Amino acid sequence: MRQMLKVTVNGYPWEGLVKSDQSLLDFLRDELGLTGAKKGCDGGECGACVVLLDGRAVNSCLIPVLDVNNCEVRTIEGLQDEQTNQLQDAFVSVGAVQCGFCTPGMIVAARALLAEVHNPGEEEIREAMVGHLCRCTGYTRIAAAIKLAASRINPETAGPER
Amino acid sequence: MTTITNYVQAASIEMALQALADNKMSGRFLAGGTSLMPILNLLRYQPGVTHTLIDIKHIEGLRTIELQADELVIGAAVTLSELTKHQLVLEHAPVLVRVAKVIGSREIRNRATLGGNLCSGDPRADLLLPTMALLARLQFVHMDDPNVMGMSEFLAQGNRARQHAILTHIYIPIAREVRWGYSRLAEKSMGRCNIAAMALVAGESGSLKEIGLVVGGEALWPQYFTGLHIGSGAKGSILTLAEKVVSEIAAGKVGWSDYRTATAVTVVYEALEELMNNEANA
Ligand SMILES: Cc1cc2nc3c(=O)[nH]c(=O)nc-3n(C[C@H](O)[C@H](O)[C@H](O)COP(=O)(O)OP(=O)(O)OC[C@H]3O[C@@H](n4cnc5c(N)ncnc54)[C@H](O)[C@@H]3O)c2cc1C
Ligand code: FES
Ligand code: FES
């Protein structure tokens, strides 16, 4: 069955019929061609599909697309700004990216964290990234990258860069 | 070849119940979807399984947290993120916050609701323990029959309690002073609990006298023990009590291994020890 959906994705309004059994993740990837969010597990376990829904980080694989009617969705493609550039630079410079499958979800989650806490500590970063699996780098470098980016984005509240 | 055939966004409790009545075989309430959707995603390609999702989380009255007389009243569709940050919950039921914070990930807690946790039909649902320890009451609304029940009755009724009924509010009695201890064992980070225990004393200002203890977890619906006593807090007597409680739970349970006994004793011990060490938890 198809039902009407009205949603804003990355700042652009979208309106049309969608399949009632489609997840937000499948809608973004298959209908809109936004393949930044990945399907790792389809069960909320890996974090590769994380997007911002009305500003909050969520697993898009667990959300029926019709559930985002009248909402605002932001994917990694819609987060291209200075903060994301700093995060991307930091991920590359500390070696927190290998295959890159987990990275979009990690960056989106990091953006949500930095919106709440300007310079999060190690513990806060680890707690915020608990829902994200990376099969390549190990998690130490990912935490270090987020810390580094935060200190560059918000130098006034950062401790000494290490 | 599709599992979700229809999605209905309910604007009121009446509308949700009507949608459930109209879709007797296939209707399912949807709150945060973090328990339901992983299952539906798995079933997606199974022919013949259909669901009508009745989304209840936009119903205004189900998203509020307020004080009513001497009770904290929490709407069933309040998310765990909202719960852990709400001033009234932090002040009057910090034990709920402590437990909600260990559930899933930030992303999960941004969607998961208190009502969905209690109604997920999974004994590992972490919020069963504190709601039971706090002697919470649950308000269910059926087509023509609102019904308030305690946690024990809710657990005893199993699926029957939430069939054709919607959990609307959770009522938590407020005690002036609550001391508690909590311990939980999960085998992986972000994992469901294997075993968890919560010990609690309410309304005592002097020495600890009568303790309520709830133990639950994997394949173990929460069990509530009341009237427990610990002497002067010596470690030995806590251990004896933990062993006694666990042997009572294990009695008659098929497949309860020595490993499970050992981990359960440790978890119960830790909860009791934290309770003994804590002044009134704030
Ligand atoms: C990766 C991952 C990790 C998780 N970790 C944990 C964990 O550590 N601890 C834990 O306890 N849980 C965990 N969960 C399970 C789940 O996130 C929680 O139980 C959550 O609180 C469920 O709430 P929900 O709003 O998402 O429920 P939903 O999935 O929307 O609903 C669950 C069930 O309850 C019914 N229901 C929902 N609301 C009502 C209502 N108001 N009245 C009647 N019926 C209702 C639904 O029909 C459905 O059958 C995890 C899930 C995932 C995917
Ligand atoms: S694909 Fe959504 S959490 Fe893994
Ligand atoms: S870089 Fe490959 S999964 Fe994280």
Coordinates of C-alpha atoms and ligand atoms in Angstrom, one line a residue:
Chain A
M1 CA 0.0 0.0 0.0
R2 CA 1.2 3.5 -0.8
Q3 CA 0.5 6.5 1.4
M4 CA 1.2 10.3 1.2
L5 CA 4.4 11.6 2.9
K6 CA 5.5 15.2 3.3
V7 CA 9.0 15.6 4.7
T8 CA 11.9 18.0 4.5
V9 CA 15.2 16.3 3.7
N10 CA 18.4 18.3 3.9
G11 CA 16.4 21.5 3.7
Y12 CA 14.4 20.5 0.6
P13 CA 10.7 19.8 0.9
W14 CA 9.6 16.5 -0.6
E15 CA 6.0 15.3 -1.1
G16 CA 4.8 12.1 -2.6
L17 CA 3.5 8.6 -2.3
V18 CA 5.7 6.1 -0.4
K19 CA 5.3 2.4 0.4
S20 CA 3.9 1.8 3.9
D21 CA 6.5 -1.0 4.6
Q22 CA 9.5 1.1 3.7
S23 CA 11.9 2.3 6.4
L24 CA 13.3 5.8 6.4
L25 CA 16.7 4.3 5.5
D26 CA 15.4 2.6 2.4
F27 CA 13.5 5.7 1.4
L28 CA 16.6 7.9 1.7
R29 CA 18.7 5.4 -0.2
D30 CA 16.3 3.9 -2.8
E31 CA 13.9 6.8 -3.5
L32 CA 16.1 9.9 -2.9
G33 CA 19.5 8.4 -3.9
L34 CA 21.1 9.6 -0.6
T35 CA 23.4 6.7 0.0
G36 CA 25.5 8.3 2.8
A37 CA 23.5 6.5 5.4
K38 CA 24.4 2.8 5.2
K39 CA 22.5 -0.4 5.9
G40 CA 24.7 -2.5 8.2
C41 CA 22.3 -4.5 10.2
D42 CA 18.7 -3.2 9.7
G43 CA 18.2 -3.7 13.5
G44 CA 19.5 -0.7 15.4
E45 CA 22.8 -2.4 16.3
C46 CA 25.5 -0.9 14.2
G47 CA 24.8 2.9 13.8
A48 CA 25.7 3.0 10.1
C49 CA 22.3 4.4 9.2
V50 CA 22.2 7.2 11.7
V51 CA 20.6 10.5 10.5
L52 CA 19.2 13.6 12.3
L53 CA 15.5 13.6 12.8
D54 CA 14.3 17.0 14.0
G55 CA 17.9 17.5 15.2
R56 CA 18.2 14.3 17.1
A57 CA 20.4 11.3 16.1
V58 CA 18.3 8.2 15.3
N59 CA 18.7 4.9 13.6
S60 CA 16.9 5.4 10.3
C61 CA 16.5 1.6 9.8
L62 CA 14.1 1.4 12.7
I63 CA 11.8 4.2 11.6
P64 CA 8.8 3.5 9.2
V65 CA 9.1 6.2 6.6
L66 CA 5.5 7.3 7.2
D67 CA 6.5 8.1 10.8
V68 CA 8.6 11.1 9.6
N69 CA 5.6 12.9 8.1
N70 CA 6.0 16.7 8.6
C71 CA 9.5 16.2 10.1
E72 CA 12.9 17.4 9.1
V73 CA 15.6 14.9 8.2
R74 CA 19.2 15.6 7.8
T75 CA 21.6 13.1 6.3
I76 CA 25.4 13.3 6.1
E77 CA 24.9 14.8 2.6
G78 CA 23.0 17.7 4.2
L79 CA 25.6 18.4 6.8
Q80 CA 28.3 19.9 4.6
D81 CA 29.7 22.8 6.6
E82 CA 32.7 23.9 8.6
Q83 CA 31.9 21.5 11.6
T84 CA 31.6 18.5 9.4
N85 CA 34.8 19.5 7.5
Q86 CA 36.7 19.7 10.8
L87 CA 35.3 16.3 11.8
Q88 CA 36.3 14.8 8.5
D89 CA 39.8 16.3 8.6
A90 CA 40.3 15.0 12.2
F91 CA 39.0 11.5 11.2
V92 CA 41.5 11.4 8.4
S93 CA 44.4 12.9 10.2
V94 CA 44.3 10.5 13.2
G95 CA 43.6 7.5 11.1
A96 CA 40.0 6.9 12.3
V97 CA 38.8 5.9 8.8
Q98 CA 39.7 2.8 6.8
C99 CA 36.9 1.3 4.7
G100 CA 34.7 4.2 5.7
F101 CA 31.4 2.3 5.9
C102 CA 30.8 3.4 9.5
T103 CA 32.1 6.9 9.1
P104 CA 28.9 8.8 7.9
G105 CA 26.9 7.4 10.9
M106 CA 29.8 8.3 13.2
I107 CA 30.1 11.9 11.9
V108 CA 26.3 12.4 12.2
A109 CA 26.3 11.1 15.8
A110 CA 29.4 13.3 16.5
R111 CA 27.5 16.3 15.2
A112 CA 24.6 15.6 17.5
L113 CA 27.0 15.2 20.4
L114 CA 28.8 18.5 19.7
A115 CA 25.5 20.3 19.5
E116 CA 24.9 19.3 23.1
V117 CA 28.5 19.4 24.6
H118 CA 31.1 21.7 23.0
N119 CA 34.2 19.8 24.2
P120 CA 33.1 16.4 25.4
G121 CA 35.5 14.3 27.5
E122 CA 36.7 10.8 26.5
E123 CA 33.9 9.2 28.6
E124 CA 31.1 11.3 27.0
I125 CA 32.4 10.5 23.6
R126 CA 32.5 6.8 24.2
E127 CA 29.0 6.9 25.7
A128 CA 27.7 8.8 22.7
M129 CA 29.3 6.4 20.2
V130 CA 28.2 3.2 22.0
G131 CA 25.6 2.5 19.2
H132 CA 28.3 2.6 16.4
L133 CA 30.3 -0.4 15.3
C134 CA 33.5 -0.1 13.4
R135 CA 35.1 -3.3 12.1
C136 CA 38.4 -1.6 10.9
T137 CA 39.9 1.1 13.1
G138 CA 39.1 0.2 16.7
Y139 CA 37.5 2.9 18.7
T140 CA 40.4 4.8 20.3
R141 CA 41.2 6.7 17.1
I142 CA 37.5 7.6 16.6
A143 CA 37.2 9.0 20.1
A144 CA 40.5 10.9 19.5
A145 CA 39.2 12.3 16.2
I146 CA 36.0 13.6 17.8
K147 CA 38.0 15.2 20.6
L148 CA 40.4 16.8 18.2
A149 CA 37.6 18.2 16.0
A150 CA 35.8 19.5 19.0
S151 CA 38.9 21.3 20.3
R152 CA 39.3 23.0 16.8
I153 CA 35.6 23.9 16.5
N154 CA 35.4 25.3 20.0
P155 CA 38.9 26.3 20.9
E156 CA 37.8 28.6 23.7
T157 CA 36.5 25.8 25.9
A158 CA 39.0 23.2 24.8
G159 CA 41.9 21.8 27.0
P160 CA 45.4 21.6 25.5
E161 CA 45.5 19.7 22.2
R162 CA 47.4 16.4 22.4
Chain B
M1 CA 5.3 -10.1 0.4
T2 CA 5.0 -7.2 2.8
T3 CA 4.7 -7.0 6.5
I4 CA 3.6 -3.4 7.2
T5 CA 0.5 -2.9 5.1
N6 CA -0.9 0.2 6.6
Y7 CA 0.3 3.0 8.9
V8 CA -2.1 5.0 11.0
Q9 CA -1.1 8.0 13.0
A10 CA -3.4 8.2 16.0
A11 CA -4.2 11.7 17.3
S12 CA -6.1 10.5 20.4
I13 CA -6.4 7.4 22.5
E14 CA -9.9 6.8 21.2
M15 CA -8.6 6.9 17.6
A16 CA -5.8 4.4 18.5
L17 CA -8.3 2.0 20.1
Q18 CA -10.7 2.4 17.2
A19 CA -7.9 1.6 14.7
L20 CA -7.0 -1.5 16.8
A21 CA -10.6 -2.6 16.7
D22 CA -10.8 -2.0 13.0
N23 CA -7.6 -4.1 12.5
K24 CA -8.3 -7.0 14.9
M25 CA -5.8 -9.4 13.4
S26 CA -3.1 -7.1 12.2
G27 CA -3.1 -4.0 14.4
R28 CA 0.0 -3.2 16.5
F29 CA 0.7 -0.1 18.5
L30 CA 3.9 1.6 17.5
A31 CA 5.7 3.8 19.9
G32 CA 9.5 4.4 19.4
G33 CA 9.6 1.2 17.3
T34 CA 13.0 0.2 18.7
S35 CA 11.7 -3.2 19.9
L36 CA 9.1 -3.7 17.2
M37 CA 10.9 -2.6 14.1
P38 CA 13.9 -5.0 14.3
I39 CA 11.4 -7.8 14.3
L40 CA 9.3 -6.4 11.5
N41 CA 12.4 -5.8 9.4
L42 CA 13.3 -9.5 9.8
L43 CA 9.8 -10.6 8.9
R44 CA 9.7 -8.3 5.8
Y45 CA 10.1 -11.0 3.3
Q46 CA 7.9 -13.6 4.9
P47 CA 4.7 -14.0 3.0
G48 CA 1.4 -13.8 4.8
V49 CA 2.5 -11.8 7.8
T50 CA 0.9 -8.4 7.8
H51 CA 0.8 -5.6 10.3
T52 CA -1.1 -2.3 10.6
L53 CA 1.0 0.0 12.6
I54 CA -1.0 2.3 14.9
D55 CA 1.4 5.1 15.9
I56 CA 0.6 6.3 19.4
K57 CA 3.6 8.5 20.1
H58 CA 2.0 11.7 18.8
I59 CA -0.9 11.5 21.1
E60 CA -0.6 14.7 23.2
G61 CA -1.5 13.3 26.6
L62 CA 0.9 10.4 26.4
R63 CA 4.0 12.6 26.3
T64 CA 3.7 14.5 29.6
I65 CA 5.4 14.2 32.9
E66 CA 3.8 15.8 35.9
L67 CA 3.2 15.7 39.6
Q68 CA -0.3 14.8 40.8
A69 CA -0.7 14.8 44.6
D70 CA 1.9 12.4 45.8
E71 CA 2.5 10.7 42.5
L72 CA 4.8 11.3 39.6
V73 CA 2.7 10.6 36.4
I74 CA 4.6 9.8 33.3
G75 CA 3.0 9.4 29.9
A76 CA 3.7 6.1 28.2
A77 CA 5.1 7.7 25.1
V78 CA 7.8 9.8 26.9
T79 CA 11.1 8.8 25.4
L80 CA 14.0 7.6 27.4
S81 CA 16.0 10.6 26.5
E82 CA 13.3 12.9 27.7
L83 CA 13.0 10.8 30.9
T84 CA 16.7 11.0 31.8
K85 CA 16.7 14.8 31.4
H86 CA 13.4 15.8 33.0
Q87 CA 13.8 17.7 36.2
L88 CA 10.8 16.1 38.0
V89 CA 12.1 12.6 37.2
L90 CA 15.6 13.5 38.3
E91 CA 14.2 14.9 41.5
H92 CA 11.6 12.3 42.4
A93 CA 12.6 9.1 40.6
P94 CA 16.4 9.2 40.0
V95 CA 16.4 5.4 40.0
L96 CA 14.4 5.5 36.7
V97 CA 17.1 7.8 35.2
R98 CA 19.9 5.6 36.4
V99 CA 18.4 2.5 34.6
A100 CA 17.1 4.3 31.5
K101 CA 20.6 5.6 30.9
V102 CA 22.0 2.1 30.4
I103 CA 19.4 1.1 27.8
G104 CA 20.7 0.8 24.2
S105 CA 22.5 3.7 22.7
R106 CA 21.8 7.5 22.5
E107 CA 20.1 6.9 19.2
I108 CA 17.9 4.2 20.7
R109 CA 17.0 6.3 23.7
N110 CA 16.0 9.2 21.5
R111 CA 13.2 7.0 20.1
A112 CA 12.5 4.3 22.7
T113 CA 9.6 5.0 25.1
L114 CA 8.9 4.0 28.7
G115 CA 5.6 2.4 27.6
G116 CA 7.2 0.5 24.8
N117 CA 9.8 -0.9 27.2
L118 CA 7.2 -2.1 29.7
C119 CA 5.0 -3.5 26.9
S120 CA 7.7 -5.1 24.8
G121 CA 6.9 -8.5 26.2
D122 CA 10.6 -9.1 27.0
P123 CA 11.7 -10.0 30.5
R124 CA 15.0 -8.3 29.8
A125 CA 13.2 -4.9 29.5
D126 CA 15.3 -2.9 32.0
L127 CA 12.6 -0.5 33.2
L128 CA 10.5 -3.4 34.6
L129 CA 12.8 -3.5 37.6
P130 CA 12.7 0.1 38.8
T131 CA 8.9 0.5 38.1
M132 CA 8.3 -2.6 40.2
A133 CA 10.7 -1.6 42.9
L134 CA 9.0 1.8 43.1
L135 CA 5.6 0.1 43.4
A136 CA 4.4 1.9 40.2
R137 CA 0.8 1.5 38.9
L138 CA 0.0 1.3 35.2
Q139 CA -3.0 2.9 33.6
F140 CA -4.4 0.9 30.7
V141 CA -7.3 2.0 28.6
H142 CA -9.4 -0.5 26.9
M143 CA -12.3 0.3 24.5
D144 CA -14.8 0.6 27.3
D145 CA -12.9 0.0 30.4
P146 CA -10.0 1.9 31.9
N147 CA -8.0 -0.3 34.2
V148 CA -5.2 0.6 36.7
M149 CA -3.0 -2.2 37.8
G150 CA 0.1 -2.8 39.8
M151 CA 3.2 -4.2 38.3
S152 CA 2.7 -7.7 39.8
E153 CA -0.7 -7.9 38.2
F154 CA 0.6 -6.6 34.9
L155 CA 3.3 -9.2 34.9
A156 CA 0.9 -12.0 35.9
Q157 CA -1.4 -11.1 33.1
G158 CA 1.4 -11.2 30.5
N159 CA 0.2 -10.4 27.0
R160 CA -3.4 -10.3 28.0
A161 CA -2.9 -7.0 29.8
R162 CA -1.9 -5.1 26.7
Q163 CA -4.1 -7.0 24.2
H164 CA -6.7 -4.5 22.9
A165 CA -5.6 -2.0 25.5
I166 CA -3.2 0.9 25.5
L167 CA -0.9 1.8 28.3
T168 CA -1.4 5.5 28.9
H169 CA 0.3 6.5 32.1
I170 CA 2.7 5.2 34.7
Y171 CA 2.0 6.4 38.3
I172 CA 5.0 6.4 40.6
P173 CA 4.4 7.0 44.3
I174 CA 6.8 9.6 45.7
A175 CA 8.5 8.8 48.9
R176 CA 10.3 11.5 50.8
E177 CA 13.5 9.5 51.1
V178 CA 14.4 6.6 48.8
R179 CA 17.6 4.6 49.0
W180 CA 18.5 2.2 46.4
G181 CA 21.2 0.0 44.9
Y182 CA 21.3 -1.3 41.4
S183 CA 23.5 -3.8 39.5
R184 CA 23.2 -5.2 36.0
L185 CA 25.2 -7.7 33.9
A186 CA 25.1 -7.6 30.1
E187 CA 27.4 -9.6 28.0
K188 CA 28.2 -6.9 25.5
S189 CA 28.1 -3.1 25.4
M190 CA 24.6 -2.0 24.4
G191 CA 23.5 -5.5 25.2
R192 CA 20.2 -6.5 26.8
C193 CA 20.7 -7.5 30.4
N194 CA 21.5 -11.0 31.4
I195 CA 20.6 -10.4 35.0
A196 CA 19.9 -7.3 37.0
A197 CA 18.9 -6.5 40.5
M198 CA 17.5 -3.5 42.3
A199 CA 17.2 -3.1 46.0
L200 CA 15.2 -0.2 47.5
V201 CA 14.0 1.2 50.8
A202 CA 11.5 3.9 50.8
G203 CA 10.4 6.4 53.4
E204 CA 13.0 5.3 56.1
S205 CA 14.9 8.0 57.7
G206 CA 16.8 5.9 60.3
S207 CA 18.6 2.6 59.8
L208 CA 17.7 0.3 57.0
K209 CA 15.0 -2.1 58.1
E210 CA 12.8 -3.6 55.4
I211 CA 14.2 -3.9 51.9
G212 CA 12.4 -4.5 48.6
L213 CA 14.5 -6.4 46.1
V214 CA 13.6 -7.0 42.5
V215 CA 15.6 -9.5 40.4
G216 CA 15.1 -10.1 36.7
G217 CA 16.7 -10.6 33.3
E218 CA 17.1 -13.1 30.5
A219 CA 14.2 -15.6 30.7
L220 CA 13.4 -14.3 34.2
W221 CA 10.4 -12.1 34.6
P222 CA 11.1 -9.8 37.5
Q223 CA 10.6 -11.3 41.0
Y224 CA 9.9 -9.1 43.9
F225 CA 11.1 -9.9 47.4
T226 CA 9.9 -7.8 50.3
G227 CA 10.5 -7.7 54.0
L228 CA 14.2 -8.5 53.7
H229 CA 16.5 -7.5 56.5
I230 CA 20.2 -7.0 56.7
G231 CA 21.9 -6.9 60.2
S232 CA 24.5 -4.2 60.6
G233 CA 25.6 -4.2 57.0
A234 CA 28.4 -6.6 57.4
K235 CA 29.5 -8.0 54.0
G236 CA 28.9 -11.6 55.2
S237 CA 25.2 -11.0 55.9
I238 CA 24.7 -9.3 52.5
L239 CA 26.2 -12.3 50.8
T240 CA 24.1 -14.7 52.8
L241 CA 21.0 -12.8 51.8
A242 CA 22.0 -12.7 48.1
E243 CA 22.6 -16.5 48.2
K244 CA 19.2 -17.1 49.8
V245 CA 17.3 -15.0 47.3
V246 CA 19.0 -16.5 44.3
S247 CA 18.5 -20.1 45.5
E248 CA 14.8 -19.3 45.9
I249 CA 14.7 -18.0 42.3
A250 CA 16.7 -20.9 41.0
A251 CA 14.6 -23.5 42.7
G252 CA 12.4 -25.2 40.1
K253 CA 14.0 -23.4 37.2
V254 CA 15.0 -25.7 34.4
G255 CA 18.4 -25.2 32.9
W256 CA 19.5 -22.7 35.6
S257 CA 23.3 -23.3 35.6
D258 CA 26.0 -22.9 38.2
Y259 CA 27.3 -20.0 36.1
R260 CA 23.9 -18.3 36.3
T261 CA 23.7 -18.8 40.0
A262 CA 27.2 -17.3 40.5
T263 CA 26.5 -14.2 38.3
A264 CA 23.0 -13.7 39.9
V265 CA 24.5 -13.9 43.4
T266 CA 27.1 -11.3 42.4
V267 CA 24.6 -8.9 40.9
V268 CA 22.2 -9.2 43.8
Y269 CA 25.1 -8.7 46.2
E270 CA 26.3 -5.6 44.4
A271 CA 22.8 -4.1 44.4
L272 CA 22.4 -4.7 48.2
E273 CA 25.9 -3.4 48.9
E274 CA 25.3 -0.2 46.9
L275 CA 22.1 0.2 48.9
M276 CA 23.9 -0.2 52.2
N277 CA 26.6 2.2 51.2
N278 CA 24.3 4.9 49.8
E279 CA 22.8 7.6 51.8
A280 CA 19.4 8.6 50.3
N281 CA 20.3 8.6 46.6
A282 CA 19.6 11.8 44.9
Ligands
LIG1 C1 20.2 -2.1 19.6 C2 19.2 -2.2 20.6 C3 19.5 -2.2 22.0 C4 18.6 -2.3 22.9 N1 19.0 -2.4 24.3 C5 18.0 -2.5 25.2 C6 18.4 -2.5 26.6 O1 19.6 -2.4 26.9 N2 17.5 -2.6 27.5 C7 16.1 -2.7 27.2 O2 15.3 -2.8 28.1 N3 15.7 -2.7 25.9 C8 16.6 -2.5 24.9 N4 16.2 -2.5 23.6 C9 14.8 -2.7 23.3 C10 14.0 -1.4 23.1 O3 14.8 -0.4 22.7 C11 13.4 -0.9 24.4 O4 12.7 -2.0 25.1 C12 12.4 0.3 24.2 O5 12.1 0.9 25.4 C13 11.1 -0.1 23.5 O6 10.3 1.0 23.4 P1 9.7 1.5 22.0 O7 9.0 2.8 22.3 O8 10.7 1.6 21.0 O9 8.7 0.3 21.8 P2 8.0 -0.2 20.4 O10 9.0 -1.0 19.6 O11 7.3 0.9 19.7 O12 6.9 -1.2 21.0 C14 7.3 -2.4 21.7 C15 6.0 -3.2 22.0 O13 5.2 -2.6 22.9 C16 3.9 -2.3 22.4 N5 3.6 -0.9 22.9 C17 4.3 0.2 22.8 N6 3.8 1.2 23.5 C18 2.6 0.7 24.0 C19 1.6 1.3 24.8 N7 1.6 2.5 25.2 N8 0.5 0.5 25.1 C20 0.4 -0.8 24.7 N9 1.4 -1.4 24.0 C21 2.5 -0.6 23.6 C22 4.1 -2.3 20.9 O14 2.9 -2.7 20.2 C23 5.1 -3.4 20.7 O15 4.5 -4.7 20.8 C24 17.2 -2.4 22.6 C25 16.8 -2.4 21.2 C26 17.8 -2.3 20.3 C27 17.4 -2.2 18.8
FES2 S1 21.5 -0.4 9.8 FE1 20.5 0.8 11.3 S2 21.7 0.5 13.0 FE2 22.6 -0.9 11.6
FES3 S1 36.2 2.2 8.9 FE1 35.5 0.3 8.2 S2 33.9 -0.1 9.5 FE2 34.7 1.7 10.4

